[in-house]
Coordinates of C-alpha atoms (C1' of nucleotides) in Angstrom, one line a residue:
Chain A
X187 CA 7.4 -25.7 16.6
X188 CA 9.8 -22.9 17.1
X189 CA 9.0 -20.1 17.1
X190 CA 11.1 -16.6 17.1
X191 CA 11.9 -15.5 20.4
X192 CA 9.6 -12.7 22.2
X193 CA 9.7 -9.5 20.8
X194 CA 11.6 -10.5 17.6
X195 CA 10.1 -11.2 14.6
X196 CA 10.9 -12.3 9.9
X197 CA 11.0 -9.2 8.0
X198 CA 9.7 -11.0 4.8
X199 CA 9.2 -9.8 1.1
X200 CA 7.5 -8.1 0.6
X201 CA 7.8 -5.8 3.4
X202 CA 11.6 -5.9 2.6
X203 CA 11.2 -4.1 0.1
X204 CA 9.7 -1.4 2.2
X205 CA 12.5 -1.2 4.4
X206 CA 15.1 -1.1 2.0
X207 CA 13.3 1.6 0.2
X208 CA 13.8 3.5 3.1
X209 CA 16.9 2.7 3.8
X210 CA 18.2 3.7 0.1
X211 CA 16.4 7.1 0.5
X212 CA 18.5 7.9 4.2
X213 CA 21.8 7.1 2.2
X214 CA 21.3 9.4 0.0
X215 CA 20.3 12.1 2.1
X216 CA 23.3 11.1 4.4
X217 CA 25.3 11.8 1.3
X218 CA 24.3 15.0 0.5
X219 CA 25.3 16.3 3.8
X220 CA 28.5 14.6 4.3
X221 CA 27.5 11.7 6.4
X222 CA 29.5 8.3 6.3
X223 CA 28.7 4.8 7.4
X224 CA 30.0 3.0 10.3
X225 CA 29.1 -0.7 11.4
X226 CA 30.2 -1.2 15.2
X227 CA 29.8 -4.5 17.3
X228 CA 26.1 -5.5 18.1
X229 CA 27.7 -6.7 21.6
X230 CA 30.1 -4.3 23.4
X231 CA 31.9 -4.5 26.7
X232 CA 28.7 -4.5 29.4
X233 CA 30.8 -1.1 31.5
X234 CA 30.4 0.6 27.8
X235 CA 26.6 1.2 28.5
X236 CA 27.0 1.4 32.3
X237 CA 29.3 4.4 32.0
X238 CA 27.9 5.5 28.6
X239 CA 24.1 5.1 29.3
X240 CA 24.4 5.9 33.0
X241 CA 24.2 3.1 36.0
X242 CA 20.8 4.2 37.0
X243 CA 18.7 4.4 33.7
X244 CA 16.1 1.5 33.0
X245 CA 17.8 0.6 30.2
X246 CA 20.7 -0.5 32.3
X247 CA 19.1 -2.1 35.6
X248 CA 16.7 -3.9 33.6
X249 CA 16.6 -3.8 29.5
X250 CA 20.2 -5.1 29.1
X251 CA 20.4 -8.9 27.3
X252 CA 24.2 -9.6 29.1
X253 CA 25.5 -12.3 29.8
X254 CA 29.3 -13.4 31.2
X255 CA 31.9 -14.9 28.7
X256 CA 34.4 -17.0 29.6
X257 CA 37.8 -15.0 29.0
X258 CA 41.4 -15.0 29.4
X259 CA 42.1 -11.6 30.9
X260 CA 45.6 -11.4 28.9
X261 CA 45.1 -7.7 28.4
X262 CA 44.9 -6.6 31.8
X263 CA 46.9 -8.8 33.2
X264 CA 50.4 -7.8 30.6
X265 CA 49.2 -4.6 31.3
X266 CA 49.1 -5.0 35.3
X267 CA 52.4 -6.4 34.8
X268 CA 54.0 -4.1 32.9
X269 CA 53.1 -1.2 35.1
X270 CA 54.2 -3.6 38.0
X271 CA 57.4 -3.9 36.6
X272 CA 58.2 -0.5 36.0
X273 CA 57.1 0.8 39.3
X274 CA 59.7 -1.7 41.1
X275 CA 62.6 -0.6 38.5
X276 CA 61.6 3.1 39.7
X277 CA 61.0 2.6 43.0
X278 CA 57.6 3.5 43.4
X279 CA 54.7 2.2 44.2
X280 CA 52.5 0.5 40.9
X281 CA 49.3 2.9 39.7
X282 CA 46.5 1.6 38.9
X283 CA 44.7 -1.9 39.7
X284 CA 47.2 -4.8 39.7
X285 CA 45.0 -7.6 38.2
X286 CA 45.5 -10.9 40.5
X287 CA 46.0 -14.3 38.8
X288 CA 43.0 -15.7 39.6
X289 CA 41.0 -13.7 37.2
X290 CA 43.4 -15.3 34.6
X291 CA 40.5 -17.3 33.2
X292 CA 37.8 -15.0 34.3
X293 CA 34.8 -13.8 32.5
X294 CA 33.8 -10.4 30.9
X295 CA 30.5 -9.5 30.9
X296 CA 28.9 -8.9 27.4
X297 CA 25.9 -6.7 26.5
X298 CA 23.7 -6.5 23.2
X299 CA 23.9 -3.0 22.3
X300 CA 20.6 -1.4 23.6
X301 CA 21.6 2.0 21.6
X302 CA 24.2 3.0 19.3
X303 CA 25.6 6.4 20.4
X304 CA 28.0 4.7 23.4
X305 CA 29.6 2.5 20.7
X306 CA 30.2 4.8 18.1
X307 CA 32.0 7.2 21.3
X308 CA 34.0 4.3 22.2
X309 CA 34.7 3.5 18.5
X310 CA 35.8 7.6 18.6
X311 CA 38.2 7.3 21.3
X312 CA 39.5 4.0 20.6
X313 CA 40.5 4.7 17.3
X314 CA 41.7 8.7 18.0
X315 CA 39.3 9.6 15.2
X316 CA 40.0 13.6 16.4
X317 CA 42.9 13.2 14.1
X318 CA 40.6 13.5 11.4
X319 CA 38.4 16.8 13.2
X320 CA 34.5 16.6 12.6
X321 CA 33.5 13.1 12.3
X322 CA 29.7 12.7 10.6
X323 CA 28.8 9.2 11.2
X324 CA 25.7 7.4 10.5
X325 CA 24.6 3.6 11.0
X326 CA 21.8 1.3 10.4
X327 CA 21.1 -1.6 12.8
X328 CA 19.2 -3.2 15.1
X329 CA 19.8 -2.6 19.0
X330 CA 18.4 -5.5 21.6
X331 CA 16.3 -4.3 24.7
X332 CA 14.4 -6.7 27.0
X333 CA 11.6 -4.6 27.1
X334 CA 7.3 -6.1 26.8
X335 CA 6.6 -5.7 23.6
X336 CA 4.1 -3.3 22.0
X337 CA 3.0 -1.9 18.9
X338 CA 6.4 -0.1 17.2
X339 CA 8.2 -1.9 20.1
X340 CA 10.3 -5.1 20.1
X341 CA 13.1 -6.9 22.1
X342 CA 14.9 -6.6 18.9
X343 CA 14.4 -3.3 17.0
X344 CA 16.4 -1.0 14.2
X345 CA 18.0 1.8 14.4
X346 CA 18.8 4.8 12.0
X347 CA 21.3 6.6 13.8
X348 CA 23.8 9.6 13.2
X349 CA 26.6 11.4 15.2
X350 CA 28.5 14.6 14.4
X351 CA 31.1 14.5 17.1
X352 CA 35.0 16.0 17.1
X353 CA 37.3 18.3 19.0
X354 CA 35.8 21.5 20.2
X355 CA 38.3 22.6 17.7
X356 CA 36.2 21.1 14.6
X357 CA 33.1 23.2 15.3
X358 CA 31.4 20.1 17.0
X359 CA 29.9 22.3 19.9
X360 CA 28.6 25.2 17.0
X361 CA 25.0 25.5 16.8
X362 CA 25.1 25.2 13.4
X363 CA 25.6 21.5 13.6
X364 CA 22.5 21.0 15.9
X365 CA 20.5 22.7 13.2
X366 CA 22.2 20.9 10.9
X367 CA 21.1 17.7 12.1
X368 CA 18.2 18.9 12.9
X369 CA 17.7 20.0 9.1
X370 CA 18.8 17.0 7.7
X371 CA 15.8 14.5 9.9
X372 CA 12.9 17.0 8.6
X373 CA 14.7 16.4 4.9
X374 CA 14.9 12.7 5.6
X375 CA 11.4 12.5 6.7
X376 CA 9.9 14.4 3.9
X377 CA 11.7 12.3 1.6
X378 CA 10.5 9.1 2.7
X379 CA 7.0 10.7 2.5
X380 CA 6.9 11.0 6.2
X381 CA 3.6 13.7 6.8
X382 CA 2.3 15.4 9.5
X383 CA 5.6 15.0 12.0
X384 CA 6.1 17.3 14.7
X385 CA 9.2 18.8 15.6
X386 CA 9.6 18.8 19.5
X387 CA 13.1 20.8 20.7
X388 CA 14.2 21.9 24.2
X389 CA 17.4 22.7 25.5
X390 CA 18.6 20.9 28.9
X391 CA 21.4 22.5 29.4
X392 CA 24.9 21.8 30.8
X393 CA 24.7 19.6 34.1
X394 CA 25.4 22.3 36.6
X395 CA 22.4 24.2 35.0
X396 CA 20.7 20.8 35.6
X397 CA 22.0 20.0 39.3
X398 CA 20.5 24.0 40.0
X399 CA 17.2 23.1 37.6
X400 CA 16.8 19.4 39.4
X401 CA 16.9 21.4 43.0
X402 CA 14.5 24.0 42.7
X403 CA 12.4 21.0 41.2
X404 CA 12.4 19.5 44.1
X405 CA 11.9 22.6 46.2
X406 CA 8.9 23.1 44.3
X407 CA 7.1 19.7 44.7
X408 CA 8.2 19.3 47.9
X409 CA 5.1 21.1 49.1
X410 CA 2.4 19.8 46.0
X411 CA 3.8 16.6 46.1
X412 CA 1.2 14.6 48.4
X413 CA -1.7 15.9 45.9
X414 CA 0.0 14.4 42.9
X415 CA 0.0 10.8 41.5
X416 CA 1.6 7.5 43.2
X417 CA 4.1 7.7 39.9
X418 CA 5.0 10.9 40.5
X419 CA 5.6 10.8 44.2
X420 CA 8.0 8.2 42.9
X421 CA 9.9 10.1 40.4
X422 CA 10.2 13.0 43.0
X423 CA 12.3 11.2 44.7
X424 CA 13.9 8.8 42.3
X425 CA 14.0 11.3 38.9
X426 CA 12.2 14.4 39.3
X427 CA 12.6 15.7 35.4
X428 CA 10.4 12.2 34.6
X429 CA 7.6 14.4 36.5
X430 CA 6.9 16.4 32.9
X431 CA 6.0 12.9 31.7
X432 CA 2.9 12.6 33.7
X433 CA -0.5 12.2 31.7
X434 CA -2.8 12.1 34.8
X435 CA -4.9 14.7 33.7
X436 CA -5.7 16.1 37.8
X437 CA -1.7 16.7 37.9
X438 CA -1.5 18.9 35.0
X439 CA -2.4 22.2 37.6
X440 CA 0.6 21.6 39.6
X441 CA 3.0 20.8 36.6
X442 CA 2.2 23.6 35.3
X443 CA 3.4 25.8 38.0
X444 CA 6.8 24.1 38.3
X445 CA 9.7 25.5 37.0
X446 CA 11.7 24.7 33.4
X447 CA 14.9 23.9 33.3
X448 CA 14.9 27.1 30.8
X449 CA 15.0 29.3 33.2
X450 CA 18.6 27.7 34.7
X451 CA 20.6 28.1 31.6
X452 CA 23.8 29.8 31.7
X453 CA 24.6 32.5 29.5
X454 CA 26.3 30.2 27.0
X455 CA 24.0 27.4 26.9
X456 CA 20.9 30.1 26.2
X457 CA 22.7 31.7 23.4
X458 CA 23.5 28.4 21.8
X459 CA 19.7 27.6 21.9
X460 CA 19.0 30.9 20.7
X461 CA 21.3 30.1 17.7
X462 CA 19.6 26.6 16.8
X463 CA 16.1 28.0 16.8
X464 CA 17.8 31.3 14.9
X465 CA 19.1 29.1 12.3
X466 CA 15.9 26.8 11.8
X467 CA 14.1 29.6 11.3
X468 CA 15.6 30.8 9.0
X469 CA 16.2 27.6 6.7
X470 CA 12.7 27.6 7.5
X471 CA 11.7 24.3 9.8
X472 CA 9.5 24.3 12.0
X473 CA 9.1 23.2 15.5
X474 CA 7.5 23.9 18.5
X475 CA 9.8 24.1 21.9
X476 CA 8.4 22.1 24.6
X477 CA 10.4 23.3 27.9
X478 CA 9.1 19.8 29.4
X479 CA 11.0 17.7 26.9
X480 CA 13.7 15.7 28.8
X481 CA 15.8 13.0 27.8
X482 CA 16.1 9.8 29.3
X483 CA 19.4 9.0 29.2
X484 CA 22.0 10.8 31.1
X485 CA 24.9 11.6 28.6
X486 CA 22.3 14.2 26.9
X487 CA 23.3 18.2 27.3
X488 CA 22.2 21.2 25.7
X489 CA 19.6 20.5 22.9
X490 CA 17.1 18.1 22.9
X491 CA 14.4 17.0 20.5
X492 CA 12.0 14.3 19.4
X493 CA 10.0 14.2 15.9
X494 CA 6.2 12.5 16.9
X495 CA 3.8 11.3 14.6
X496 CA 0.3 10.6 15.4
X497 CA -0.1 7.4 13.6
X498 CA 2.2 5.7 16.1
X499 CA 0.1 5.2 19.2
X500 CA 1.7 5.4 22.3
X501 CA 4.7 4.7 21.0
X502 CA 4.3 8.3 18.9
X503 CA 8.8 9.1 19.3
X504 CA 9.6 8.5 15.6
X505 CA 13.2 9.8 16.3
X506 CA 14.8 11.4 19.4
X507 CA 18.2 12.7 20.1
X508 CA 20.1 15.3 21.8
X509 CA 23.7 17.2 22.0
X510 CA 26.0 14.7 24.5
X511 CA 29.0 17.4 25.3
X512 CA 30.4 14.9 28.8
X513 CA 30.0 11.4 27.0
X514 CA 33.5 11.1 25.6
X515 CA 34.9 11.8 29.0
X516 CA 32.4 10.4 30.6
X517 CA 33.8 7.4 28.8
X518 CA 37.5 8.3 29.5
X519 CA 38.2 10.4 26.1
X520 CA 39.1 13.8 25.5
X521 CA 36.5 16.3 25.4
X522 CA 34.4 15.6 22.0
X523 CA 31.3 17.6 22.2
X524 CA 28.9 16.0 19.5
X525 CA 25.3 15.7 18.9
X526 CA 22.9 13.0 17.3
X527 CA 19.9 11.1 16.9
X528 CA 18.3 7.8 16.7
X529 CA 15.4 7.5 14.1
X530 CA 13.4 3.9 15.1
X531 CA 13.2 2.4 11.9
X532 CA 10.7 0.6 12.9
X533 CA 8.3 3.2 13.4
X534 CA 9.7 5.0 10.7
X535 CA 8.3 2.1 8.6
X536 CA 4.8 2.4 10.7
X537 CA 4.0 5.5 9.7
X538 CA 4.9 5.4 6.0
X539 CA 2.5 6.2 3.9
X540 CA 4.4 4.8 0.6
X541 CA 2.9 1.7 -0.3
X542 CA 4.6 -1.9 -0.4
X543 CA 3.2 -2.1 -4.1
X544 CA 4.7 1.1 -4.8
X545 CA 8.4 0.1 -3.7
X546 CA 8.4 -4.0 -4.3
X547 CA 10.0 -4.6 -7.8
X548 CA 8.2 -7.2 -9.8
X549 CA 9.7 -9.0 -12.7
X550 CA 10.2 -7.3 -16.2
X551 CA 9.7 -10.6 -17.7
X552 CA 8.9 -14.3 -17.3
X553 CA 10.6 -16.9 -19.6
X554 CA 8.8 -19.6 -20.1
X555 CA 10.9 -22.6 -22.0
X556 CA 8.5 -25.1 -23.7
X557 CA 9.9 -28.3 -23.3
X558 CA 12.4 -30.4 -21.3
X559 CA 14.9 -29.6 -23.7
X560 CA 14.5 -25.8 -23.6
X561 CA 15.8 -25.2 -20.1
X562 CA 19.2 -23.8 -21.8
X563 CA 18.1 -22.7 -24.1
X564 CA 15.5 -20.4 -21.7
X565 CA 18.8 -19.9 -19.5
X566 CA 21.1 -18.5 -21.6
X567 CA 18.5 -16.0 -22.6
X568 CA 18.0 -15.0 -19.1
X569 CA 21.9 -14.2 -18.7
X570 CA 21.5 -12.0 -21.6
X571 CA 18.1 -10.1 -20.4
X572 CA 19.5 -9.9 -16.9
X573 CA 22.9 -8.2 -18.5
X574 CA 20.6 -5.3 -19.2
X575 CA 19.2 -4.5 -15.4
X576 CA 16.0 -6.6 -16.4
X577 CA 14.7 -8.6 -13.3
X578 CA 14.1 -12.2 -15.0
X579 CA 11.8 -15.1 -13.8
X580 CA 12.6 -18.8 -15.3
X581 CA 10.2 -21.0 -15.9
X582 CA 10.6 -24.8 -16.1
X583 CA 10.3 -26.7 -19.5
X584 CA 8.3 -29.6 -17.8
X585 CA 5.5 -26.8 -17.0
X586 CA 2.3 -27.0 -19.6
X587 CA 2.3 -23.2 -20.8
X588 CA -0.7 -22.6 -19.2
X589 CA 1.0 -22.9 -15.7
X590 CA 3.4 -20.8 -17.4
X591 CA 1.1 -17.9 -17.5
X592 CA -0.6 -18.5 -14.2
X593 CA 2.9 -18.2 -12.8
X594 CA 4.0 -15.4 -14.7
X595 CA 0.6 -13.6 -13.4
X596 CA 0.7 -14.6 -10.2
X597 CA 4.4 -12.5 -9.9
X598 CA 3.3 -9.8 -11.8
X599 CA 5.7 -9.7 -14.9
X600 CA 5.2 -7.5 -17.4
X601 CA 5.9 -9.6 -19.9
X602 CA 6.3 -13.6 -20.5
X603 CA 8.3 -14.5 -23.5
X604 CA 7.9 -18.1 -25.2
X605 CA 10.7 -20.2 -26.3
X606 CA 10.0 -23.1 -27.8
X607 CA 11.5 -25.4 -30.7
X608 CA 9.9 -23.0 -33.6
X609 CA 11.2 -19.6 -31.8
X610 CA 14.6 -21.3 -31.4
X611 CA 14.9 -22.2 -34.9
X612 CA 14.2 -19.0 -36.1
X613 CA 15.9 -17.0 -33.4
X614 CA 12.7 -15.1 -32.6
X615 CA 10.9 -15.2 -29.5
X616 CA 7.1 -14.2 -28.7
X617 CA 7.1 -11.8 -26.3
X618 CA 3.4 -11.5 -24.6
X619 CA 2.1 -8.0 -22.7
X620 CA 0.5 -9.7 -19.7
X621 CA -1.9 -6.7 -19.5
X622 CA -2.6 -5.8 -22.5
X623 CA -2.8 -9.3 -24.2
X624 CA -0.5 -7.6 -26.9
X625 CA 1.9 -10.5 -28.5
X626 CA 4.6 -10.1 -31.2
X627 CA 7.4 -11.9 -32.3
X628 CA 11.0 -10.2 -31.5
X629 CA 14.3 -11.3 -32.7
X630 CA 16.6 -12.2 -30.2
X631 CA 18.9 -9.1 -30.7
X632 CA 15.9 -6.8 -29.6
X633 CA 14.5 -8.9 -26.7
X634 CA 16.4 -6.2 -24.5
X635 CA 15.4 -3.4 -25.8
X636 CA 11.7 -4.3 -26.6
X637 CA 11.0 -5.1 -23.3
X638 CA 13.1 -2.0 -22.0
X639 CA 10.5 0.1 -23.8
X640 CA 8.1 -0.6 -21.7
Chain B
rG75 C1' 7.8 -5.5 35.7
rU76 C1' 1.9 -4.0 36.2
rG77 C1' -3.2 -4.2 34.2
rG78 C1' -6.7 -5.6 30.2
rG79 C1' -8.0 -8.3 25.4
rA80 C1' -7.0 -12.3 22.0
rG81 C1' -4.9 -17.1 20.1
rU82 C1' -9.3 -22.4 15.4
rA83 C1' -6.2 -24.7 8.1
rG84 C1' -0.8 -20.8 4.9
rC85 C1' -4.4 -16.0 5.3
rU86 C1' -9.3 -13.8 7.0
rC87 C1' -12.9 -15.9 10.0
rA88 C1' -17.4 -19.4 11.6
rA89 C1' -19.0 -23.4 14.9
rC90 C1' -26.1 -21.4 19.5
rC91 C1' -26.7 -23.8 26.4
rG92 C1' -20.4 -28.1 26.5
rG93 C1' -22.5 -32.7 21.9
rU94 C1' -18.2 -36.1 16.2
rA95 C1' -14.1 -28.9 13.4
rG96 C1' -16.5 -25.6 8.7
rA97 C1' -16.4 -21.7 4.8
rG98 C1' -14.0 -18.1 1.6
rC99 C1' -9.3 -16.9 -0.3
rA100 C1' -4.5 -19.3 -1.2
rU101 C1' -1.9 -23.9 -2.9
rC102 C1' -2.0 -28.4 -6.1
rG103 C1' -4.5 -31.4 -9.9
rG104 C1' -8.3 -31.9 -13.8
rA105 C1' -12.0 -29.9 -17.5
rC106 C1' -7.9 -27.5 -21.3
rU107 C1' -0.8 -31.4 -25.4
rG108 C1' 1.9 -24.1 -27.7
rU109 C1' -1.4 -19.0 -24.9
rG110 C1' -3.0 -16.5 -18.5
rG111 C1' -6.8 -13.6 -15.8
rC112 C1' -13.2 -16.1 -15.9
rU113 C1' -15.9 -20.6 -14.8
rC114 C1' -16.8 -25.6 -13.0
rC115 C1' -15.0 -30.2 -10.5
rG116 C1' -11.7 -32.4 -7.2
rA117 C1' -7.6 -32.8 -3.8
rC118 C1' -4.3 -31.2 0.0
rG119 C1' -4.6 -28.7 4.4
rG120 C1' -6.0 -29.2 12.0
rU121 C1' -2.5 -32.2 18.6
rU122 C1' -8.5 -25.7 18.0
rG123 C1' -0.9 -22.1 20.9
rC124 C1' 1.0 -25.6 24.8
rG125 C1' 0.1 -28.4 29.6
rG126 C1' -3.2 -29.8 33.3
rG127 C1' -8.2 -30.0 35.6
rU128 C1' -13.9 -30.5 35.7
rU129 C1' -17.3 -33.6 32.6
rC130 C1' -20.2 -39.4 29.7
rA131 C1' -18.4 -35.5 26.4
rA132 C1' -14.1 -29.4 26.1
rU133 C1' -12.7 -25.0 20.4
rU134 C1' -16.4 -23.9 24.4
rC135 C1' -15.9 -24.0 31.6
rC136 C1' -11.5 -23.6 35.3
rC137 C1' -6.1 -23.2 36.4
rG138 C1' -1.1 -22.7 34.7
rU139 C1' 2.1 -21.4 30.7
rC140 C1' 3.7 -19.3 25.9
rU141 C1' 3.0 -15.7 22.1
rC142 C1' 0.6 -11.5 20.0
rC143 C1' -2.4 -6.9 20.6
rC144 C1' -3.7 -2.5 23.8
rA145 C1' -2.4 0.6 27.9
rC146 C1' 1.1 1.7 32.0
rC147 C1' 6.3 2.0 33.2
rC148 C1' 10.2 3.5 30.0
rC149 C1' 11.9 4.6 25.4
rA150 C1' 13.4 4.7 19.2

RNA sequence: GUGGGAGUAGCUCAACCGGUAGAGCAUCGGACUGUGGCUCCGACGGUUGCGGGUUCAAUUCCCGUCUCCCACCCCA
């Protein structure tokens, strides 16, 4: 048999219906504070996420589904050409890479998108979207890492994700959007009945307050470092920010002593923390900072959060994000400070306490056609119903009524409603309460309404 | 990638020390030709995840592999 691949798996109905509730209650939020969709590519150029993501992060070296498809390298090669061209008309040598021939037919390497927020950049420079000053983006999708699978976690997973980015010009670097954002998750989780989450917010400052931050790190655990786990003797070396992550409870002495990278924050990148805490405070959300929260990817500057929730195991990161002020450069744009998030919809869905019953839409009501010849007849008043927002289920006139009903039951209508030759004749169907037992004969021009009621 | 647990009917689960694979629910049919939920009867449903080994005999023991779950790593 086959079977889906590792780490992917059917969203059926009527969990569907879960998911979409969601879905339908983050668009309207998005509305109300002026977000708009995007849809990028699921696969991008692999160098977006190389540059974007950063060479060294796991998600890179090891989660990435790539692969190398066959290309014609057209682009670069008119490009090359043109620029070889003009150089020998000036009389100067040619700038940049001359593609040679033999990568005519190359390849191009090809990566699943293993997180939104490089795209959507790319997208942003590609298309010179600063023409239009702040940009509020959001997007729903799923995002591919090869990661082992676990509870909340899969190979294939969705995303809920938003970006406010633009020229400094636009207000992109303000505070005000960070608490914005910000603002708008603890809306969006209370409105999809989200309880009990916990709003986790740090500032990492710019990356010279980091480089300063990552030394004195290292100064510090250069001495403790022998007493402290194999993992972190590890990250010492290789990350030593991923040092806050340890759980081993006999480290927990020695972490506490280190420093926080609040303490190496420049002037401006203190007072724009204070202003994001100023402002949630006073629109009245609340969060606790944790000087310890780090982000893993390397684009991330200035503010950082993460919403947990206790329902979610050890997978408890409902949402994380973070300010990303170097990315569009990073990524060869201008400078386009911005700042987002990335809510897993999949453990958004976890942690829901709205029940599938409560979301999945059953039918209004069930026709039931009594007799071969009926089928039409049955039809034609389903158009009608279905014209009014009813949700219809057609029966079959070769069914005995009996099956009728257990089918009708069985879905949950409300109502079944019998046509058979003696309603047809008189153009007057019987319309049955399935709960109540309640039956009554309707004429056909109040079948709408009747059932509408309720 | 590392460590641990688990895979038996569509679903939830049995099967004693290794001895011919079972129940409930669900599905379909009948009792019951135009009135459901209840009841009764019957039917369908299986390469016991897959492959190999030990054995007279393997769902059971061993090895490999796949998938899921839990934790680590990392992250949403």
């Amino acid at each position: 048999m086959i079977k889906a691949p590792r780490g992917t798996r059917d969203l059926l109905p009527p969990d569907t219906a879960l998911w979409n509730f969601v879905e339908a209650a983050v668009r309207d939020v998005f509305r109300a504070y002026n977000f708009h969709e995007t849809r990028t590519p699921i696969f991008e150029s692999t160098e977006l996420f190389a540059r974007g993501v950063g060479e060294e992060t796991d998600i890179v070296t090891k989660e990435m589904f790539t692969w190398e498809d066959p290309q014609q390298r057209y682009v670069q090669l008119r490009d090359s050409y043109i620029e070889a061209s003009n150089a020998f008309k000036e009389g100067r040598p040619p700038s940049g890479k001359l593609v040679p021939l033999e990568l005519l037919a190359g390849t191009q390497s090809l990566t699943l998108r293993p997180e939104n927020t490089a795209g959507i950049v790319r997208a942003y420079i590609e298309h010179k979207l600063w023409d239009r000053g702040l940009n509020k983006f959001f997007s729903i999708g799923p995002m591919f890492r090869r990661e082992r699978p676990q509870k909340g976690r899969y190979r294939q997973f969705y995303q809920i994700d938003a970006e406010v980015i633009g020229p400094p010009s636009s207000g992109s670097e303000s505070p005000a959007r960070d608490a914005e954002i910000l603002e708008l998750v603890a809306t969006l989780l209370d409105r999809v009945g989200i309880t009990g989450w916990t709003l986790q917010l740090n500032s990492v400052g710019c990356p010279v307050d980091r480089a300063k931050f990552n030394e004195a790190l290292k100064q510090a655990l250069a001495p403790v470092i022998d007493k402290m786990c194999v993992d972190c003797q590890r990250r010492a070396v290789t990350n030593p920010l991923r040092v806050f992550d340890c759980k081993v409870p006999e480290d927990q002495p020695i972490i506490a002593t280190l420093p926080t990278i609040s303490q190496f924050l420049d002037e401006a990148c203190r007072a724009h923390y204070e202003e994001v805490k100023s402002i949630l405070n006073a629109v009245q959300i609340p969060y606790v900072e944790n000087p310890r929260l780090v982000r893993g990817l390397d684009y991330y500057t200035r503010t950082a959060f993460e919403f947990t929730h206790g329902s979610l195991g050890a997978q408890n990161a409902i949402l994380g994000g973070g300010r990303y002020d170097g990315l569009s450069k990073a990524l060869g744009g201008p400078a386009a400070p911005g700042i987002g998030f990335a809510i897993g919809e999949d453990r958004l869905v976890l942690a829901l306490a709205a029940s599938v019953e409560s979301v999945y839409r059953k039918p209004d009501v069930y026709i039931a056609p009594l007799g071969p010849g009926l089928n039409g007849e049955a039809a034609r008043l389903a158009r009608e119903l279905r014209r009014h927002d009813l949700v219809v289920e057609l029966g079959d006139g070769s069914f005995r009524l009996k099956k009728s009903f257990e089918a009708a039951d069985k879905m949950g209508a409300r109502y079944i409603l019998i046509v058979g030759e003696n309603e047809v004749a008189a153009n007057a169907f019987a319309l049955k309460n399935l709960a109540s037992g309640e039956q009554v004969t309707v004429p056909r021009s109040e079948l709408a309404e009747r059932i509408l009621r309720k």
